[in-house]
mmCIF file of C-alpha atoms in Angstrom:
data_model
loop_
_atom_site.group_PDB
_atom_site.id
_atom_site.type_symbol
_atom_site.label_atom_id
_atom_site.label_comp_id
_atom_site.label_asym_id
_atom_site.label_seq_id
_atom_site.Cartn_x
_atom_site.Cartn_y
_atom_site.Cartn_z
ATOM 1 C CA MET A 1 123.453 132.008 67.595
ATOM 2 C CA SER A 2 122.806 129.977 70.747
ATOM 3 C CA LEU A 3 125.627 127.580 69.909
ATOM 4 C CA LYS A 4 128.086 130.460 70.325
ATOM 5 C CA VAL A 5 126.701 131.484 73.727
ATOM 6 C CA PRO A 6 127.500 128.789 76.312
ATOM 7 C CA SER A 7 124.979 129.944 78.950
ATOM 8 C CA LEU A 8 122.179 130.065 76.378
ATOM 9 C CA GLN A 9 123.197 126.677 75.017
ATOM 10 C CA ARG A 10 123.020 125.183 78.500
ATOM 11 C CA LEU A 11 119.541 126.624 79.051
ATOM 12 C CA ILE A 12 118.299 125.202 75.742
ATOM 13 C CA ALA A 13 119.733 121.805 76.661
ATOM 14 C CA GLU A 14 117.927 121.856 80.014
ATOM 15 C CA LEU A 15 114.615 122.975 78.501
ATOM 16 C CA SER A 16 114.881 120.205 75.904
ATOM 17 C CA LYS A 17 114.613 117.683 78.736
ATOM 18 C CA LEU A 18 110.976 118.678 79.283
ATOM 19 C CA PRO A 19 108.373 116.267 77.820
ATOM 20 C CA GLY A 20 107.197 117.336 74.395
ATOM 21 C CA VAL A 21 109.806 120.100 74.070
ATOM 22 C CA GLY A 22 112.135 119.765 71.104
ATOM 23 C CA SER A 23 115.273 121.761 70.426
ATOM 24 C CA LYS A 24 113.458 124.429 68.410
ATOM 25 C CA SER A 25 110.777 124.915 71.060
ATOM 26 C CA ALA A 26 113.467 125.035 73.743
ATOM 27 C CA GLN A 27 115.343 127.675 71.768
ATOM 28 C CA ARG A 28 112.212 129.827 71.421
ATOM 29 C CA MET A 29 111.568 129.550 75.163
ATOM 30 C CA ALA A 30 115.159 130.459 75.969
ATOM 31 C CA MET A 31 114.967 133.501 73.720
ATOM 32 C CA SER A 32 111.801 134.565 75.519
ATOM 33 C CA PHE A 33 113.583 134.390 78.863
ATOM 34 C CA LEU A 34 116.131 136.875 77.561
ATOM 35 C CA LYS A 35 113.331 139.429 77.375
ATOM 36 C CA PHE A 36 112.283 138.875 80.998
ATOM 37 C CA SER A 37 112.981 141.609 83.495
ATOM 38 C CA THR A 38 115.202 140.857 86.464
ATOM 39 C CA ALA A 39 112.091 140.730 88.675
ATOM 40 C CA ASP A 40 110.370 138.265 86.320
ATOM 41 C CA MET A 41 113.420 136.013 86.261
ATOM 42 C CA GLU A 42 113.647 136.074 90.044
ATOM 43 C CA SER A 43 109.950 135.184 90.285
ATOM 44 C CA LEU A 44 110.471 132.255 87.907
ATOM 45 C CA ARG A 45 113.544 131.108 89.821
ATOM 46 C CA GLN A 46 111.620 131.202 93.105
ATOM 47 C CA ALA A 47 108.683 129.296 91.604
ATOM 48 C CA LEU A 48 111.005 126.524 90.414
ATOM 49 C CA LYS A 49 112.729 126.446 93.796
ATOM 50 C CA ASP A 50 109.396 126.253 95.622
ATOM 51 C CA ILE A 51 108.028 123.282 93.687
ATOM 52 C CA LYS A 52 111.183 121.343 94.486
ATOM 53 C CA GLU A 53 111.293 122.266 98.171
ATOM 54 C CA LYS A 54 107.597 122.555 99.125
ATOM 55 C CA ILE A 55 105.650 120.029 97.084
ATOM 56 C CA LYS A 56 105.296 116.492 98.443
ATOM 57 C CA LEU A 57 102.898 113.563 98.139
ATOM 58 C CA CYS A 58 99.632 113.527 100.056
ATOM 59 C CA LYS A 59 99.814 110.880 102.770
ATOM 60 C CA GLU A 60 96.305 109.679 101.866
ATOM 61 C CA CYS A 61 96.002 109.659 98.073
ATOM 62 C CA TYR A 62 99.544 110.493 96.868
ATOM 63 C CA ALA A 63 98.530 113.555 94.874
ATOM 64 C CA TYR A 64 100.786 116.596 95.038
ATOM 65 C CA THR A 65 100.372 118.945 97.990
ATOM 66 C CA GLU A 66 102.274 121.358 100.198
ATOM 67 C CA ASP A 67 100.548 119.999 103.310
ATOM 68 C CA ASP A 68 100.287 116.535 104.837
ATOM 69 C CA THR A 69 96.995 115.943 103.014
ATOM 70 C CA CYS A 70 95.891 117.423 99.706
ATOM 71 C CA TYR A 71 92.913 119.669 99.019
ATOM 72 C CA PHE A 72 90.702 116.810 97.844
ATOM 73 C CA CYS A 73 91.356 114.606 100.872
ATOM 74 C CA SER A 74 90.709 117.549 103.191
ATOM 75 C CA GLU A 75 87.658 119.002 101.444
ATOM 76 C CA PRO A 76 84.483 118.498 103.554
ATOM 77 C CA GLY A 77 81.573 116.730 101.910
ATOM 78 C CA ARG A 78 83.552 114.387 99.693
ATOM 79 C CA SER A 79 82.315 110.814 99.979
ATOM 80 C CA ILE A 80 84.760 108.296 101.379
ATOM 81 C CA HIS A 81 82.709 105.523 99.774
ATOM 82 C CA TYR A 82 84.060 106.281 96.288
ATOM 83 C CA ILE A 83 87.761 106.194 95.388
ATOM 84 C CA CYS A 84 88.760 107.211 91.873
ATOM 85 C CA VAL A 85 92.089 105.683 90.858
ATOM 86 C CA VAL A 86 94.191 107.647 88.356
ATOM 87 C CA GLU A 87 97.655 107.217 86.907
ATOM 88 C CA ASN A 88 99.044 110.700 87.509
ATOM 89 C CA PRO A 89 98.248 113.700 89.744
ATOM 90 C CA SER A 90 97.419 115.806 86.675
ATOM 91 C CA ASP A 91 94.548 113.408 85.875
ATOM 92 C CA ILE A 92 92.709 114.662 88.971
ATOM 93 C CA ASP A 93 92.222 118.077 87.376
ATOM 94 C CA ARG A 94 90.731 116.410 84.314
ATOM 95 C CA ILE A 95 88.272 114.432 86.445
ATOM 96 C CA GLU A 96 87.379 117.508 88.501
ATOM 97 C CA SER A 97 86.694 119.549 85.371
ATOM 98 C CA SER A 98 83.792 117.209 84.579
ATOM 99 C CA GLY A 99 81.987 118.409 87.714
ATOM 100 C CA VAL A 100 80.584 114.907 88.287
ATOM 101 C CA PHE A 101 82.807 113.119 90.762
ATOM 102 C CA LYS A 102 82.493 114.025 94.464
ATOM 103 C CA GLY A 103 84.499 111.230 96.046
ATOM 104 C CA ARG A 104 88.178 110.735 96.899
ATOM 105 C CA TYR A 105 91.193 109.956 94.733
ATOM 106 C CA HIS A 106 94.178 107.618 94.675
ATOM 107 C CA VAL A 107 97.184 108.276 92.430
ATOM 108 C CA LEU A 108 99.219 105.299 91.222
ATOM 109 C CA HIS A 109 102.028 107.381 89.704
ATOM 110 C CA GLY A 110 102.117 105.347 86.538
ATOM 111 C CA ALA A 111 100.729 102.141 85.080
ATOM 112 C CA ILE A 112 101.867 98.538 84.900
ATOM 113 C CA ALA A 113 104.235 98.208 81.932
ATOM 114 C CA PRO A 114 106.202 94.925 81.999
ATOM 115 C CA LEU A 115 108.234 95.810 78.894
ATOM 116 C CA ASP A 116 109.486 98.908 80.709
ATOM 117 C CA GLY A 117 110.141 97.031 83.930
ATOM 118 C CA VAL A 118 107.213 98.635 85.766
ATOM 119 C CA GLY A 119 105.272 96.192 87.923
ATOM 120 C CA PRO A 120 102.646 96.611 90.657
ATOM 121 C CA GLU A 121 105.401 96.935 93.250
ATOM 122 C CA ASN A 122 106.689 100.066 91.496
ATOM 123 C CA LEU A 123 103.358 101.880 91.813
ATOM 124 C CA LYS A 124 101.158 103.031 94.695
ATOM 125 C CA ILE A 125 99.063 99.872 94.413
ATOM 126 C CA ASN A 126 99.878 98.288 97.770
ATOM 127 C CA GLU A 127 99.116 101.661 99.340
ATOM 128 C CA LEU A 128 95.681 101.500 97.718
ATOM 129 C CA PHE A 129 95.065 98.038 99.154
ATOM 130 C CA HIS A 130 96.175 99.151 102.622
ATOM 131 C CA ARG A 131 93.933 102.206 102.376
ATOM 132 C CA ILE A 132 90.920 100.065 101.503
ATOM 133 C CA GLU A 133 91.670 97.632 104.324
ATOM 134 C CA ASP A 134 91.857 100.534 106.784
ATOM 135 C CA LEU A 135 88.529 101.896 105.556
ATOM 136 C CA LYS A 136 86.837 98.522 105.832
ATOM 137 C CA SER A 137 88.299 98.037 109.313
ATOM 138 C CA GLY A 138 86.876 101.433 110.202
ATOM 139 C CA GLY A 139 83.371 100.348 109.269
ATOM 140 C CA ILE A 140 83.218 101.535 105.645
ATOM 141 C CA GLN A 141 81.990 98.428 103.828
ATOM 142 C CA ASP A 142 80.131 99.722 100.742
ATOM 143 C CA LEU A 143 83.208 100.918 98.882
ATOM 144 C CA GLU A 144 83.426 101.440 95.153
ATOM 145 C CA VAL A 145 86.750 101.878 93.389
ATOM 146 C CA ILE A 146 86.458 103.675 90.052
ATOM 147 C CA LEU A 147 89.327 103.082 87.627
ATOM 148 C CA ALA A 148 89.967 106.214 85.555
ATOM 149 C CA LEU A 149 93.048 105.030 83.701
ATOM 150 C CA ASP A 150 94.318 105.804 80.221
ATOM 151 C CA ALA A 151 92.675 103.678 77.529
ATOM 152 C CA ASP A 152 95.928 102.137 76.312
ATOM 153 C CA LEU A 153 97.665 98.788 76.798
ATOM 154 C CA GLU A 154 99.303 99.816 80.075
ATOM 155 C CA GLY A 155 96.092 101.300 81.441
ATOM 156 C CA ASP A 156 94.073 98.215 80.500
ATOM 157 C CA THR A 157 96.699 95.918 82.056
ATOM 158 C CA THR A 158 96.597 97.920 85.275
ATOM 159 C CA ALA A 159 92.789 97.975 85.301
ATOM 160 C CA LEU A 160 92.601 94.190 84.851
ATOM 161 C CA TYR A 161 95.122 93.601 87.640
ATOM 162 C CA LEU A 162 93.340 95.932 90.047
ATOM 163 C CA SER A 163 89.886 94.576 89.236
ATOM 164 C CA ARG A 164 90.989 91.018 89.991
ATOM 165 C CA GLU A 165 92.790 91.897 93.223
ATOM 166 C CA LEU A 166 90.007 94.131 94.519
ATOM 167 C CA ALA A 167 87.353 91.547 93.678
ATOM 168 C CA ARG A 168 89.163 89.169 96.046
ATOM 169 C CA LYS A 169 88.834 91.832 98.732
ATOM 170 C CA ASN A 170 85.071 92.047 98.118
ATOM 171 C CA VAL A 171 85.285 95.600 96.802
ATOM 172 C CA GLN A 172 83.027 96.852 94.015
ATOM 173 C CA VAL A 173 85.123 97.941 91.027
ATOM 174 C CA SER A 174 84.044 99.999 88.033
ATOM 175 C CA LYS A 175 85.790 101.867 85.251
ATOM 176 C CA ILE A 176 84.994 104.988 83.290
ATOM 177 C CA ALA A 177 83.078 104.057 80.169
ATOM 178 C CA GLN A 178 81.984 105.487 76.821
ATOM 179 C CA GLY A 179 83.648 108.493 75.349
ATOM 180 C CA VAL A 180 87.271 107.670 76.109
ATOM 181 C CA PRO A 181 88.778 106.257 72.893
ATOM 182 C CA MET A 182 91.054 103.255 72.779
ATOM 183 C CA GLY A 183 94.664 104.392 72.848
ATOM 184 C CA GLY A 184 93.497 107.760 74.148
ATOM 185 C CA ASP A 185 94.954 109.873 76.933
ATOM 186 C CA LEU A 186 92.868 111.639 79.592
ATOM 187 C CA ASP A 187 94.745 114.869 78.857
ATOM 188 C CA PHE A 188 92.964 115.084 75.498
ATOM 189 C CA VAL A 189 89.426 114.154 76.570
ATOM 190 C CA ASP A 190 86.994 117.080 76.773
ATOM 191 C CA GLN A 191 85.041 117.830 79.954
ATOM 192 C CA ARG A 192 81.626 116.750 78.671
ATOM 193 C CA THR A 193 82.917 113.406 77.375
ATOM 194 C CA LEU A 194 84.770 112.693 80.606
ATOM 195 C CA GLY A 195 81.690 113.545 82.686
ATOM 196 C CA ARG A 196 79.572 111.143 80.638
ATOM 197 C CA ALA A 197 82.203 108.422 80.977
ATOM 198 C CA LEU A 198 82.118 108.769 84.769
ATOM 199 C CA GLU A 199 78.321 108.683 84.910
ATOM 200 C CA ASN A 200 78.181 105.551 82.719
ATOM 201 C CA ARG A 201 81.065 103.629 84.248
ATOM 202 C CA ILE A 202 81.127 99.849 83.799
ATOM 203 C CA ARG A 203 81.303 97.528 86.806
ATOM 204 C CA TYR A 204 83.646 94.557 86.807
ATOM 205 C CA ASN A 205 82.365 91.141 87.741
ATOM 206 C CA ARG A 206 83.440 90.279 91.284
ATOM 207 C CA ASP A 207 84.074 86.687 90.184
ATOM 208 C CA LEU A 208 87.132 87.682 88.145
#
């Protein structure tokens, strides 16, 4: 039926661009929108407009925010001595759900993937180095960077690169440990397992 209705066909095509959404799922979603009231559709339209116009990157950690700094960088009581490095902003929610980590974050916005043409210069890695240098210049010497990256080839490559570079800067580096399976994604790790992984993180040798 949708193929005979141009406006519905266009909506299905747009929804199919979303990650993990196939044509059948997109069609079901489009059909659901047809049942929305005018007020519901306007609310959805405004929500989509707002995320495009209002959301930006935190100037400190590069998470998503509507202000200059995000909630986690602004929250009182968080230790500046611990910086948890994640691949994507959504990973922060997964870490927070563990209830263990009380430090700051840094979002890389991806991982090193040479086959895809993604190198360190394409990520927020230099920004991390500059941030650490500023902290050390400000008198914060006992820093620990915790690498909470996906346990896949790209995540391991990024972790190895960061551990070597940060060791040269005399920064303690650790990574989340047991509980996160090889080839796994943080989106599918339960809260208890992720909390245990943070508590039992493994430190890299500074001589790397």
